[in-house]
Short mmCIF file of C-alpha atoms in Angstrom, two decimals:
data_model
loop_
_atom_site.label_atom_id
_atom_site.label_comp_id
_atom_site.label_asym_id
_atom_site.label_seq_id
_atom_site.Cartn_x
_atom_site.Cartn_y
_atom_site.Cartn_z
CA MET A 1 -1.92 4.57 -1.84
CA MET A 2 -5.04 6.11 -3.51
CA VAL A 3 -6.94 2.95 -3.39
CA ASP A 4 -6.18 2.34 0.41
CA LEU A 5 -7.08 5.76 1.49
CA LEU A 6 -10.86 5.41 0.79
CA THR A 7 -11.51 2.15 2.33
CA CYS A 8 -9.70 -1.28 2.75
CA LEU A 9 -11.76 -2.65 -0.07
CA GLY A 10 -10.68 0.05 -2.51
CA ILE A 11 -11.93 2.81 -4.70
CA ASP A 12 -13.64 0.41 -7.09
CA THR A 13 -16.05 -0.85 -4.49
CA VAL A 14 -16.88 2.78 -3.61
CA ASN A 15 -17.49 3.50 -7.12
CA ALA A 16 -19.61 0.39 -7.75
CA LEU A 17 -21.82 1.28 -4.75
CA SER A 18 -22.26 4.93 -5.79
CA SER A 19 -24.82 6.54 -7.82
CA CYS A 20 -22.25 9.18 -8.78
CA MET A 21 -18.71 9.72 -8.03
CA ASN A 22 -16.02 12.53 -8.90
CA MET A 23 -12.34 11.98 -8.48
CA SER A 24 -9.81 14.67 -8.82
CA ILE A 25 -6.00 14.06 -8.74
CA TYR A 26 -3.93 17.17 -8.23
CA ASP A 27 -0.34 16.77 -9.07
CA ASN A 28 2.52 19.34 -9.90
CA GLY A 29 0.05 22.22 -11.12
CA THR A 30 -2.49 19.92 -13.03
CA VAL A 31 -5.67 18.18 -11.92
CA LYS A 32 -7.01 15.14 -13.71
CA GLU A 33 -10.70 14.57 -13.08
CA PHE A 34 -12.81 11.43 -13.47
CA TYR A 35 -16.73 11.39 -13.29
CA TYR A 36 -18.58 8.13 -12.83
CA GLU A 37 -22.29 7.35 -12.74
CA LYS A 38 -23.28 3.83 -11.51
CA GLY A 39 -19.72 2.80 -11.76
CA ILE A 40 -19.26 3.81 -15.38
CA LEU A 41 -16.76 6.33 -16.46
CA LEU A 42 -18.58 9.10 -18.21
CA GLY A 43 -16.09 12.05 -18.41
CA GLU A 44 -12.28 12.41 -18.07
CA TRP A 45 -10.28 15.60 -18.52
CA THR A 46 -7.03 17.34 -17.39
CA GLU A 47 -6.50 21.17 -16.61
CA LYS A 48 -4.21 23.46 -14.95
CA THR A 49 -4.65 24.15 -11.20
CA LYS A 50 -3.07 26.19 -8.30
CA GLN A 51 -4.32 23.56 -5.87
CA LYS A 52 -1.54 21.81 -3.98
CA ASP A 53 -1.02 18.06 -4.65
CA GLY A 54 -3.53 15.70 -3.20
CA ILE A 55 -6.73 13.73 -4.08
CA SER A 56 -10.33 14.87 -3.73
CA ILE A 57 -13.23 12.27 -3.79
CA THR A 58 -16.88 13.01 -3.67
CA PHE A 59 -19.59 10.30 -3.97
CA THR A 60 -23.18 9.68 -3.43
CA PRO A 61 -24.24 6.25 -2.26
CA ASP A 62 -26.72 4.55 -4.50
CA GLU A 63 -30.08 4.72 -2.77
CA SER A 64 -31.29 1.76 -5.12
CA ILE A 65 -28.79 -0.47 -3.06
CA PHE A 66 -28.79 1.10 0.39
CA GLY A 67 -32.13 2.93 0.54
CA PRO A 68 -32.39 6.38 2.27
CA PHE A 69 -29.09 6.87 4.10
CA GLN A 70 -27.34 9.27 6.55
CA PHE A 71 -23.72 9.36 7.16
CA LYS A 72 -22.52 8.99 10.84
CA GLU A 73 -20.15 11.92 11.41
CA ASP A 74 -18.42 10.37 14.51
CA ILE A 75 -17.72 7.15 12.65
CA VAL A 76 -16.32 8.83 9.39
CA PHE A 77 -14.21 11.02 11.58
CA ALA A 78 -12.77 8.14 13.48
CA MET A 79 -12.03 6.20 10.37
CA LEU A 80 -10.19 9.06 8.82
CA ARG A 81 -8.17 9.77 11.95
CA GLU A 82 -7.08 6.14 12.19
CA ILE A 83 -5.97 6.33 8.54
CA SER A 84 -3.95 9.34 9.26
CA PHE A 85 -2.13 7.63 12.02
CA LEU A 86 -0.94 5.17 9.54
CA ASN A 87 0.24 7.51 6.82
CA VAL A 88 2.29 10.14 8.38
CA GLY A 89 1.93 13.50 6.83
CA LEU A 90 -1.09 12.67 5.11
CA GLU A 91 -3.84 15.28 5.55
CA PHE A 92 -7.52 14.80 5.33
CA VAL A 93 -9.91 17.71 4.94
CA TYR A 94 -13.47 16.54 5.86
CA LYS A 95 -16.10 19.46 6.08
CA LYS A 96 -14.59 21.82 8.56
CA PHE A 97 -12.05 19.41 9.91
CA ARG A 98 -8.25 18.95 9.13
CA ILE A 99 -7.06 15.55 10.18
CA LYS A 100 -3.02 14.97 10.19
CA SER A 101 -0.59 12.98 12.14
CA LYS A 102 3.00 13.81 12.64
CA ASN A 103 4.17 10.83 14.68
CA GLY A 104 2.18 7.80 13.17
CA ILE A 105 1.01 5.30 15.47
CA ALA A 106 2.79 6.92 18.35
CA ASP A 107 0.06 9.55 17.95
CA LEU A 108 -2.76 6.83 17.86
CA LEU A 109 -1.32 5.29 21.05
CA ALA A 110 -1.32 8.68 22.82
CA TYR A 111 -4.80 9.37 21.66
CA LYS A 112 -6.19 6.12 23.02
CA ILE A 113 -4.15 6.33 26.32
CA GLU A 114 -5.26 9.87 27.07
CA SER A 115 -8.77 8.78 27.11
CA ILE A 116 -8.39 6.10 29.71
CA ASP A 117 -5.28 6.54 31.82
CA GLU A 118 -1.99 8.21 32.17
CA TYR A 119 0.94 6.28 30.86
CA LEU A 120 3.89 5.39 33.21
CA TYR A 121 6.77 6.44 30.95
CA PRO A 122 7.05 8.19 27.40
CA ILE A 123 5.91 6.22 24.56
CA ILE A 124 8.72 4.33 22.92
CA HIS A 125 8.41 4.52 19.08
CA PHE A 126 10.30 2.62 16.30
CA GLU A 127 9.70 2.34 12.54
CA ASP A 128 11.40 1.15 9.44
CA GLU A 129 10.17 0.31 5.91
CA ILE A 130 8.46 -2.77 7.20
CA VAL A 131 7.27 -2.27 10.76
CA GLU A 132 6.35 0.47 13.14
CA ILE A 133 5.90 -0.03 16.75
CA ALA A 134 4.84 2.11 19.69
CA PHE A 135 4.32 0.92 23.26
CA THR A 136 4.34 2.04 26.91
CA HIS A 137 2.64 0.90 30.19
CA SER A 138 -0.35 2.22 31.91
CA GLU A 139 -1.61 1.78 35.58
CA ARG A 140 -4.34 -0.61 34.13
CA GLU A 141 -3.79 -4.30 34.74
CA ASP A 142 -4.99 -5.41 31.43
CA GLU A 143 -3.13 -5.13 28.11
CA ARG A 144 -4.38 -3.15 25.14
CA PHE A 145 -3.01 -3.50 21.55
CA TYR A 146 -3.84 -1.89 18.26
CA SER A 147 -2.40 -4.00 15.34
CA PHE A 148 -2.56 -3.38 11.54
CA THR A 149 -1.34 -5.27 8.34
CA ASN A 150 -0.94 -3.05 5.42
CA GLY A 151 -3.29 -0.37 6.91
CA ILE A 152 -6.11 -2.84 7.95
CA ARG A 153 -6.89 -3.33 11.59
CA ASN A 154 -6.24 -6.79 13.01
CA TYR A 155 -8.84 -7.22 15.72
CA LYS A 156 -7.43 -10.78 16.50
CA GLY A 157 -4.01 -9.43 16.91
CA GLY A 158 -1.92 -11.52 14.54
CA VAL A 159 1.35 -13.35 14.74
CA HIS A 160 3.30 -9.92 14.63
CA GLN A 161 1.67 -8.84 17.73
CA GLN A 162 2.44 -12.12 19.43
CA VAL A 163 6.14 -11.97 18.49
CA PHE A 164 6.47 -8.39 19.53
CA LYS A 165 5.04 -9.05 23.05
CA LYS A 166 7.35 -12.17 23.46
CA ALA A 167 10.42 -9.96 22.47
CA VAL A 168 9.65 -7.27 25.06
CA ALA A 169 9.26 -10.02 27.75
CA ASP A 170 12.37 -11.86 26.54
CA VAL A 171 14.45 -8.53 26.76
CA LEU A 172 13.16 -7.60 30.23
CA LEU A 173 13.54 -11.14 31.45
CA GLU A 174 17.30 -11.00 30.27
CA LEU A 175 17.98 -7.64 31.89
CA TYR A 176 16.12 -8.30 35.19
CA PRO A 177 16.29 -12.08 35.80
CA SER A 178 14.15 -13.38 38.59
CA GLU A 179 12.60 -16.60 39.39
CA ARG A 180 9.35 -14.82 40.24
CA PHE A 181 9.38 -12.65 37.04
CA ILE A 182 7.11 -14.11 34.34
CA PRO A 183 6.09 -12.78 30.85
CA THR A 184 2.63 -11.98 32.17
CA ASP A 185 4.11 -9.52 34.50
CA VAL A 186 5.64 -7.63 31.56
CA HIS A 187 2.26 -7.73 29.63
CA SER A 188 0.25 -6.33 32.66
CA GLY A 189 -0.73 -2.74 31.74
CA ILE A 190 1.08 -2.72 28.50
CA MET A 191 -0.25 -0.38 25.83
CA GLY A 192 0.91 -0.96 22.35
CA ALA A 193 0.40 -0.43 18.50
CA ILE A 194 2.08 -2.13 15.70
CA SER A 195 1.73 -1.64 11.97
CA LEU A 196 3.34 -4.13 9.57
CA HIS A 197 3.65 -3.86 5.74
CA ILE A 198 3.87 -7.19 3.82
CA GLU A 199 3.15 -8.77 0.69
CA ASN A 200 0.25 -11.09 0.17
CA PRO A 201 -1.16 -10.95 3.84
CA MET A 202 -3.70 -13.39 5.01
CA MET A 203 -6.39 -11.61 7.32
CA SER A 204 -9.60 -12.08 8.87
CA PHE A 205 -12.22 -9.28 8.91
CA VAL A 206 -13.81 -9.25 12.14
CA ASN A 207 -15.87 -6.48 13.78
CA GLY A 208 -15.03 -5.46 17.30
CA GLY A 209 -12.38 -3.69 19.38
CA ASN A 210 -12.02 0.01 19.90
#
């Protein structure tokens, strides 16, 4: 999990692009620390600690690669908050902020919906070891989905999103049969989030969405 928490590309990428990086792993009363410069491990040690279990990462982007830099606090905060939605119970401490989710992508959906419309019924939330789903409907006519595979946002949706939408429509059409009732009626106003965990996923990285 440690690799996925920093970025979808992993801690090795962060290390390679940093002039220096320090990583501290707190586990059961001990802390193991690693210090890197320009991607090279220069120091490693273990000692006792009273800190609770967790991971602390500090790094400085390499100005020889990026030039003068400045972090955009709103983007950093939004990324950490999204990761917290996908990892229930995981707490991030970023400066004075503490970021933690208790209800996974149900919290993500509640946050997104709160900023645009009131939802029409309480969020339906389901999860097991492979998939987590949350959805409801709003007063909007369009549909809005947030899809993830192994913690990475799928801006194009993905097959898992299409299958989920079809399943919702099939169930409602079976419960309320009507010649005038079509799947697009079900999808109108639907607000959903789905997170899938699979081995060897194939994904496209595309900027966009919200």
